[in-house]
CSV table of C-alpha atoms in Angstrom, one decimal:
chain,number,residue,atom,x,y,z
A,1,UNK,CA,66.7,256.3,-20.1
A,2,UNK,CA,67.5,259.7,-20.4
A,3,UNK,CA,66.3,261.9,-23.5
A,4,UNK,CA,69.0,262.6,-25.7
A,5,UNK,CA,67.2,265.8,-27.2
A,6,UNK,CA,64.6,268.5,-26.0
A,7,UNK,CA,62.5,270.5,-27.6
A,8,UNK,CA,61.2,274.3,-26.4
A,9,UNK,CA,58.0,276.0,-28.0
A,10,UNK,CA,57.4,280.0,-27.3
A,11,UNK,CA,54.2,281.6,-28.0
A,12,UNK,CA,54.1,285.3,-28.0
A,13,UNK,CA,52.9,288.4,-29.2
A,14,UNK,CA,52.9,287.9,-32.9
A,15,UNK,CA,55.5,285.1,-33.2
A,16,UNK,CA,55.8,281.2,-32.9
A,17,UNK,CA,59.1,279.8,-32.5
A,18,UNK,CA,60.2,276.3,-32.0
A,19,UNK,CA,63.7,275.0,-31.1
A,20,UNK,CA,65.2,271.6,-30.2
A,21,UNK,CA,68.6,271.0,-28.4
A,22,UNK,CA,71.0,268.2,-28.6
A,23,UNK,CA,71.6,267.2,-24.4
A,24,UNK,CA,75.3,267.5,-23.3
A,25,UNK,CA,76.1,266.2,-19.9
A,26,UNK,CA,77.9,269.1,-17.9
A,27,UNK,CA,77.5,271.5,-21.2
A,28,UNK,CA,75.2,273.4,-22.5
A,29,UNK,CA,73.2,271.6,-25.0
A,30,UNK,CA,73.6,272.7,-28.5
A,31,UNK,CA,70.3,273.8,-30.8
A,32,UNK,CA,70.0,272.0,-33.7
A,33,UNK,CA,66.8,273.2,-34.7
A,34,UNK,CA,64.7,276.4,-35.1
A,35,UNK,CA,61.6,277.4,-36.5
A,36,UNK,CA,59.8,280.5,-36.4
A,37,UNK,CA,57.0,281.7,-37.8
A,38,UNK,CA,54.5,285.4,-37.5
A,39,UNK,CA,51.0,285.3,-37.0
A,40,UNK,CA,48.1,287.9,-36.8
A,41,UNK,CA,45.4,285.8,-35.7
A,42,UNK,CA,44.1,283.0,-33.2
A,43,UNK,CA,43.8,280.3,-35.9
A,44,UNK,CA,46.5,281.9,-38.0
A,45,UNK,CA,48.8,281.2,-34.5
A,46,UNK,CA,47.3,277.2,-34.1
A,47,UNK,CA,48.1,276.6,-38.0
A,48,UNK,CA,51.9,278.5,-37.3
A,49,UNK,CA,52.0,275.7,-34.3
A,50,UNK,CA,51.4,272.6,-36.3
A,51,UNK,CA,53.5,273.7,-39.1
A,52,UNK,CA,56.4,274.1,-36.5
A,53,UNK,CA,55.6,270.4,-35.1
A,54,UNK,CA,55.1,269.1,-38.5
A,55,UNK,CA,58.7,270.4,-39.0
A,56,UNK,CA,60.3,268.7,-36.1
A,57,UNK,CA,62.2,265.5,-37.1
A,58,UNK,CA,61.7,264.0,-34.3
A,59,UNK,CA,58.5,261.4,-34.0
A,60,UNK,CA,57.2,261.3,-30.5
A,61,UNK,CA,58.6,264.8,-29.1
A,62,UNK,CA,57.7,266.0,-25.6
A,63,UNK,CA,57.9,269.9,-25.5
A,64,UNK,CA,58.8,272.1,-22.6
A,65,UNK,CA,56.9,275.8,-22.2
A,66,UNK,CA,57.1,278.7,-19.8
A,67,UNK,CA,54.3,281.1,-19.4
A,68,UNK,CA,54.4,284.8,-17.6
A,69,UNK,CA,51.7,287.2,-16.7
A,70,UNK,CA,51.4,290.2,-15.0
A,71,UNK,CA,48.0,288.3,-12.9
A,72,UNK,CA,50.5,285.8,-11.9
A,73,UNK,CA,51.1,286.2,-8.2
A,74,UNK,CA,54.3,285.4,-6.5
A,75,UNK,CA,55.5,286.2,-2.4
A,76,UNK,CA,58.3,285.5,-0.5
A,77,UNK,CA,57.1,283.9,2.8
A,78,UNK,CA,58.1,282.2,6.1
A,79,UNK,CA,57.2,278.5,6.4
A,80,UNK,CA,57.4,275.8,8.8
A,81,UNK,CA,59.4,273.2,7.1
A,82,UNK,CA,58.0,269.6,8.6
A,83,UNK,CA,58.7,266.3,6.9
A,84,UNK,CA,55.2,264.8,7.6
A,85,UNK,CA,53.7,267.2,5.7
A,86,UNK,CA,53.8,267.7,1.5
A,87,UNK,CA,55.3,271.2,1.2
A,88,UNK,CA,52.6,272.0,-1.5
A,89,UNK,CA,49.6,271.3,0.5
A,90,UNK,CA,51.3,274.1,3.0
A,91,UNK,CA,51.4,276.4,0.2
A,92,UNK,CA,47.7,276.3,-0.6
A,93,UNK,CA,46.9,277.1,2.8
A,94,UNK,CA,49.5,279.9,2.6
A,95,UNK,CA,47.4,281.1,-0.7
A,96,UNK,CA,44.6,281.6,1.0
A,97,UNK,CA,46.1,284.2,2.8
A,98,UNK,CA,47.1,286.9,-0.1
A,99,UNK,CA,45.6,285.4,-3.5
A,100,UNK,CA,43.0,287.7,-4.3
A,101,UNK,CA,40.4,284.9,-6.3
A,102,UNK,CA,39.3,282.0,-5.3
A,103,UNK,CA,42.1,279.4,-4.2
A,104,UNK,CA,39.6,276.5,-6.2
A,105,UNK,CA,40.2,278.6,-9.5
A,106,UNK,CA,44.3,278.9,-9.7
A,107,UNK,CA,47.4,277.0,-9.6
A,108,UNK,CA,49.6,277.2,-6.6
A,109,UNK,CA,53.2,275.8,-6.8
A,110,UNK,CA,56.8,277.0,-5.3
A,111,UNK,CA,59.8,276.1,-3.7
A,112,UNK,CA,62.3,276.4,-0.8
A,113,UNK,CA,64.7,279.5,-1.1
A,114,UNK,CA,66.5,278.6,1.7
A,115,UNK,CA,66.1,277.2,5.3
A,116,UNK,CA,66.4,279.4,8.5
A,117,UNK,CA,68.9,278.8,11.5
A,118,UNK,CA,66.5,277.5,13.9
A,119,UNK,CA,66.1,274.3,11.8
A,120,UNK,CA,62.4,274.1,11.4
A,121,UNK,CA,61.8,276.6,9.2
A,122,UNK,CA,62.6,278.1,5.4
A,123,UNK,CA,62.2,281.0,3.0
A,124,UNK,CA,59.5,279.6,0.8
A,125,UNK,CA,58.5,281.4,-2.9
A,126,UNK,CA,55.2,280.4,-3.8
A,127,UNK,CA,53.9,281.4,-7.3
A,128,UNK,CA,49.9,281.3,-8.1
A,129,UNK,CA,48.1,281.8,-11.4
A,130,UNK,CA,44.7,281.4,-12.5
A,131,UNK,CA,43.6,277.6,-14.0
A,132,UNK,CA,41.9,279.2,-17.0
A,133,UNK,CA,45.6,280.6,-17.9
A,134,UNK,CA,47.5,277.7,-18.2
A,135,UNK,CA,44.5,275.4,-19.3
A,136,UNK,CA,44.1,277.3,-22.0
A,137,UNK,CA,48.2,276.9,-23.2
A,138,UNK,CA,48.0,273.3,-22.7
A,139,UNK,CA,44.8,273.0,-24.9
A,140,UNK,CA,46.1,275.0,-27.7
A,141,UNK,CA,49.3,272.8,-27.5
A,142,UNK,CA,47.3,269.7,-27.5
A,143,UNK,CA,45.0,270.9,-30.8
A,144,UNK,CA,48.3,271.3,-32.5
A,145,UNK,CA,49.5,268.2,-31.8
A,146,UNK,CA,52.1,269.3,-29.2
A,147,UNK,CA,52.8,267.0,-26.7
A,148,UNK,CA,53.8,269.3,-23.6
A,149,UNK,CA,55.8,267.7,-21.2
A,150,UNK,CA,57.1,270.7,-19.0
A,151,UNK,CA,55.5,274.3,-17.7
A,152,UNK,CA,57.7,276.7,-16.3
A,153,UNK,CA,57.6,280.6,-15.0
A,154,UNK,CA,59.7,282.6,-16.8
A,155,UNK,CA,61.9,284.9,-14.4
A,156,UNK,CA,62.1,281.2,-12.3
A,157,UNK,CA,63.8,279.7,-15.4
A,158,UNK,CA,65.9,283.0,-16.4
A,159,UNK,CA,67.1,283.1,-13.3
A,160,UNK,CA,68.7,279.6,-13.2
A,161,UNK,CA,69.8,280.1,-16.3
A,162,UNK,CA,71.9,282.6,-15.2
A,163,UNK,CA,73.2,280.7,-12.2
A,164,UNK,CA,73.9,277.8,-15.0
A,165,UNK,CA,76.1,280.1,-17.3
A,166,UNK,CA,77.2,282.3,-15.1
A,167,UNK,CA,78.2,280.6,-11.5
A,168,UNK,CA,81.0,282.6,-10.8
A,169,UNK,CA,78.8,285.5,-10.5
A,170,UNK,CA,75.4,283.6,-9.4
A,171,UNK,CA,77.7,282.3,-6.3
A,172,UNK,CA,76.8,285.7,-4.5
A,173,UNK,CA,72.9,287.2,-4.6
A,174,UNK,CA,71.9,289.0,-7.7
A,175,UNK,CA,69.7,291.0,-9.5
A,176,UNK,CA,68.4,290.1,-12.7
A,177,UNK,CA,65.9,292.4,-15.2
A,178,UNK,CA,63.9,291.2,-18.6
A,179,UNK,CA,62.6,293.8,-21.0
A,180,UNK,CA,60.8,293.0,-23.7
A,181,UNK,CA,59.0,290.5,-25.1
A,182,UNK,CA,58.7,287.4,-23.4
A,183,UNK,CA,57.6,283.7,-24.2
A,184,UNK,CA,54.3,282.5,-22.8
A,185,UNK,CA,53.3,286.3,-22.2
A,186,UNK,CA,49.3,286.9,-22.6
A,187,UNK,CA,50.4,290.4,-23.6
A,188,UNK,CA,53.5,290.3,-25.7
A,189,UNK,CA,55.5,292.7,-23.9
A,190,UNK,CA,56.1,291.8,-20.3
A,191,UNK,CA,58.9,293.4,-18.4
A,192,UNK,CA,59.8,291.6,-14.2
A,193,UNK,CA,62.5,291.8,-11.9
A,194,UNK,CA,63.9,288.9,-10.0
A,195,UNK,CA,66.3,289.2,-7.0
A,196,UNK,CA,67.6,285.7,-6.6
A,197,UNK,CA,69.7,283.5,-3.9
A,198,UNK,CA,71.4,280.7,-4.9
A,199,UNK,CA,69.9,280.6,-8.6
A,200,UNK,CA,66.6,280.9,-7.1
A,201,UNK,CA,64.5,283.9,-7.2
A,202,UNK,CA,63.3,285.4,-3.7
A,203,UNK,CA,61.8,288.5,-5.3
A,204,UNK,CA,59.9,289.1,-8.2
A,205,UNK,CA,58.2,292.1,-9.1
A,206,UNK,CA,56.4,292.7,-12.6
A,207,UNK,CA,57.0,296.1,-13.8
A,208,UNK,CA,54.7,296.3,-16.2
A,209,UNK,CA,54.4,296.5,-20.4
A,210,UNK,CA,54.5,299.3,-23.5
A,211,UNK,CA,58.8,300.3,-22.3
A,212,UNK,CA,59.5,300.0,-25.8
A,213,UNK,CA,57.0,302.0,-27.7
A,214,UNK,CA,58.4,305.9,-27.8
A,215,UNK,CA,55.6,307.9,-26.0
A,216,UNK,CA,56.6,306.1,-22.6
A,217,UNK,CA,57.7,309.2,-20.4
A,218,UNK,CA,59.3,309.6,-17.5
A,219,UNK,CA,56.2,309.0,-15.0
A,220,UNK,CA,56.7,304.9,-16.4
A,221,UNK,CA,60.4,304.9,-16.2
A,222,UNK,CA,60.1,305.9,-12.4
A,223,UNK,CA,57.8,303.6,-11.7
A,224,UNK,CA,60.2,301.0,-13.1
A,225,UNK,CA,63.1,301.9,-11.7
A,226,UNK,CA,61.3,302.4,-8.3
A,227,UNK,CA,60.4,299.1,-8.4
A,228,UNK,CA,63.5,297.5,-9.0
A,229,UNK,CA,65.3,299.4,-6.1
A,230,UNK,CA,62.4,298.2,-3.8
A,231,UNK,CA,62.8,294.8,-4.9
A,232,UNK,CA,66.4,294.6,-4.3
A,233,UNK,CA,66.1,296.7,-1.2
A,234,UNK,CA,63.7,294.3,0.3
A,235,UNK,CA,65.7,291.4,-0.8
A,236,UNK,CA,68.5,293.0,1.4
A,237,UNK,CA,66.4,293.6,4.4
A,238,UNK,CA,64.5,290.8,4.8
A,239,UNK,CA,67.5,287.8,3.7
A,240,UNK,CA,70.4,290.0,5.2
A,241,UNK,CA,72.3,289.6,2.5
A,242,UNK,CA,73.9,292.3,-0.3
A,243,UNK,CA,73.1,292.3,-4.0
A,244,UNK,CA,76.4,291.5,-5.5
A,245,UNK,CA,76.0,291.8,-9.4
A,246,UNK,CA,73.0,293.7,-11.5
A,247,UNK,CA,72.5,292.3,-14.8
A,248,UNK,CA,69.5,293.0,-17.5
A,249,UNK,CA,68.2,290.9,-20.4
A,250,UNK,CA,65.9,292.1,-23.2
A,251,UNK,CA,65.6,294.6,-26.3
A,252,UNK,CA,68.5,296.9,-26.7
A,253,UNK,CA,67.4,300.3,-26.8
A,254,UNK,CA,65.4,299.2,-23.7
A,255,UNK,CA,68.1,297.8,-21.5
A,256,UNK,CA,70.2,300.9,-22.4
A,257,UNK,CA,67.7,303.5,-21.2
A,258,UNK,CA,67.2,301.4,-17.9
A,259,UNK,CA,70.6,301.4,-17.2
A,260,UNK,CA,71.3,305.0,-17.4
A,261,UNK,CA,67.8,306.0,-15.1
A,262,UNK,CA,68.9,303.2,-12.6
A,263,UNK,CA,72.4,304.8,-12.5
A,264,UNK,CA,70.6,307.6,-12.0
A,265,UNK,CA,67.8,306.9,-9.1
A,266,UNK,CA,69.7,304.1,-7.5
A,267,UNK,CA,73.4,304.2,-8.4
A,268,UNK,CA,74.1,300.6,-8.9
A,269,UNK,CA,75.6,299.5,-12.6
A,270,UNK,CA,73.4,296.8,-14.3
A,271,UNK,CA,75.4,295.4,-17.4
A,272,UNK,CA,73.4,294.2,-20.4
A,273,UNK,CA,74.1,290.2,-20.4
A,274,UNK,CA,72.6,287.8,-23.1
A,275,UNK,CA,72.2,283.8,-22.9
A,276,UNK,CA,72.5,283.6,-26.8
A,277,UNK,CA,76.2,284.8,-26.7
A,278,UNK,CA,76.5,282.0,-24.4
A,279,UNK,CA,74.5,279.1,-26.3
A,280,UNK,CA,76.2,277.0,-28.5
A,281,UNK,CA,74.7,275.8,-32.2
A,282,UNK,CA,75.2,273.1,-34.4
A,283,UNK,CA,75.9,275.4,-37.4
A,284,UNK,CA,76.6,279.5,-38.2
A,285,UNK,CA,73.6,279.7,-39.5
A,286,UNK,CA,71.7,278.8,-36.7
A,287,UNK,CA,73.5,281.0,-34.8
A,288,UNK,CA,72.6,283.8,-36.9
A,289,UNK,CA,69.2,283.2,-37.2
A,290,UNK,CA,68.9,283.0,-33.3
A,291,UNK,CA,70.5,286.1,-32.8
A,292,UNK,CA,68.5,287.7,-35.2
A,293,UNK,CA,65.1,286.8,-33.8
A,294,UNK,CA,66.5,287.4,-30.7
A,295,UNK,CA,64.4,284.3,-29.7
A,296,UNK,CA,64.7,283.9,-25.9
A,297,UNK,CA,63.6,280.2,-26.3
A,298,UNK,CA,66.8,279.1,-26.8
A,299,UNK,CA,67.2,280.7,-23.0
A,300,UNK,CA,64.3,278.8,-22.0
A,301,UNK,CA,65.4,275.5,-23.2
A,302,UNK,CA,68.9,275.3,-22.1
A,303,UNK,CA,67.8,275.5,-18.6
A,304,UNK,CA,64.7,273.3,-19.0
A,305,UNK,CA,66.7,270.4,-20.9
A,306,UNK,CA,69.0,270.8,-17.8
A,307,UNK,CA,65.7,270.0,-15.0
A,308,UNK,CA,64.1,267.4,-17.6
A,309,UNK,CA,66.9,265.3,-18.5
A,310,UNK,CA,70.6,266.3,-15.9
């Protein structure tokens, strides 16, 4: 039997939040729930987390996560698709080849972007983090009495948001940015590029932290926006293919200042787009209070309820 609810927790710089959606089939599900709560301290964050489950109605709820860090590794390979063989044993051999620690000591997981003409082989994304990173998330969650029941990557599950909300748009390749601070991040502020086919990222590039603070100078912007055109450049090259739409997710000032250097260096328009625009709530004031903590948990659960329970 399928879940009728699902519940999201994000754990960032400074912040716990907690939200739970009502599932919808063929909609977006609806957030019924929201709590969020600051924290300037490891034990202050644990007590924040078992308040938030304490608060939860629901007996018995399984919990879905994403974590992001700039150690993460991700690559866009070429694979030999064959059916006697378990696609994620392939990619721990491919890991060998570029992680730079010891493949015993991470996490290696990924999936088909899309399968070449000559039949037997595919475009594979393979994402690898260190153990100690995600053991350490599913231990704090288990203290708090959290029962987690699903890990994502971020830009993987921005990105398929997107293509859910958006598939008139996501139909053709495109380019999506996040600035700002992101759930699961070890460091608060994370800031990645994905360049995505089919809903599916085939690039990702992290471009790293501190956008937001005012010192940052023109040296970091460049290096941003340098990035990004790489990424989408080698997304063109290597798929064949043409970036159809540009679209950036994030803090305001942030996104704004992006667009006009990118203008600028590249010449391609990126619009500002938000998922919480898009979301729909069981009441105004959950609404509001969304908005106003511009929570991106709510963007991480719509597309999580959608794999857990669709």
């Amino acid at each position: 039997m399928k879940a009728k609810s699902v519940h999201a927790i994000e754990i960032s710089a400074g912040s716990v939040k907690i939200a739970a959606f009502r599932i919808q089939k063929k909609k977006l599900p609806v957030l019924t729930f929201l709590f969020t709560e600051a924290y300037d301290s490891k034990p202050k964050m644990e007590e924040a987390l078992c308040r938030g489950a304490a608060a939860v109605a629901e007996k018995n709820a399984v919990y879905a996560t994403s974590v992001w860090a700039a150690t993460m590794m991700t690559r866009k390979v070429v694979m030999k698709l064959d059916d006697s063989e378990d696609i994620h044993q392939t990619l721990n051999l491919e890991a060998e080849k570029f992680v730079p620690f010891p493949i015993n000591e991470c996490l290696v997981d990924g999936y088909v972007i899309r399968e070449l003409e000559n039949g037997n082989q595919a475009d594979v994304m393979f994402i690898a983090s260190k153990k100690d990173l995600i053991t350490e998330r599913c231990e704090l969650l288990k203290r708090s009495g959290i029962r987690l029941g699903y890990m994502d990557v971020h830009p993987v599950a921005l990105a398929n948001l997107y293509a859910q909300i958006e598939p008139q748009h996501a139909a053709e390749p495109f380019a999506i940015v996040h600035l700002g601070d992101v759930p699961g991040s070890v460091k608060g502020e994370e800031n990645f590029a994905s360049v995505c086919y089919e809903g599916k990222p085939a690039v990702i590039r992290d471009l790293g932290g501190k956008l937001s603070e005012p010192e940052v100078g023109d040296a970091q912007w460049r290096y941003v926006v340098t990035q990004v055109a790489n990424a989408v450049s080698f997304f063109e090259n290597s798929m064949k293919l043409k970036v159809a739409s540009f679209r950036v997710t994030g803090e305001s000032k942030t996104c704004e200042e992006f667009i006009k250097r990118y203008k600028e260096h590249a010449g391609s328009d990126f619009s500002r787009w938000s998922a919480l625009q898009s979301l729909q709530y069981q009441d105004q004031s959950l609404s509001e209070k969304a908005v106003a903590q511009e929570t991106a948990v709510t963007v991480l659960t719509s597309i999580l309820a959608r794999r857990l329970f669709e």
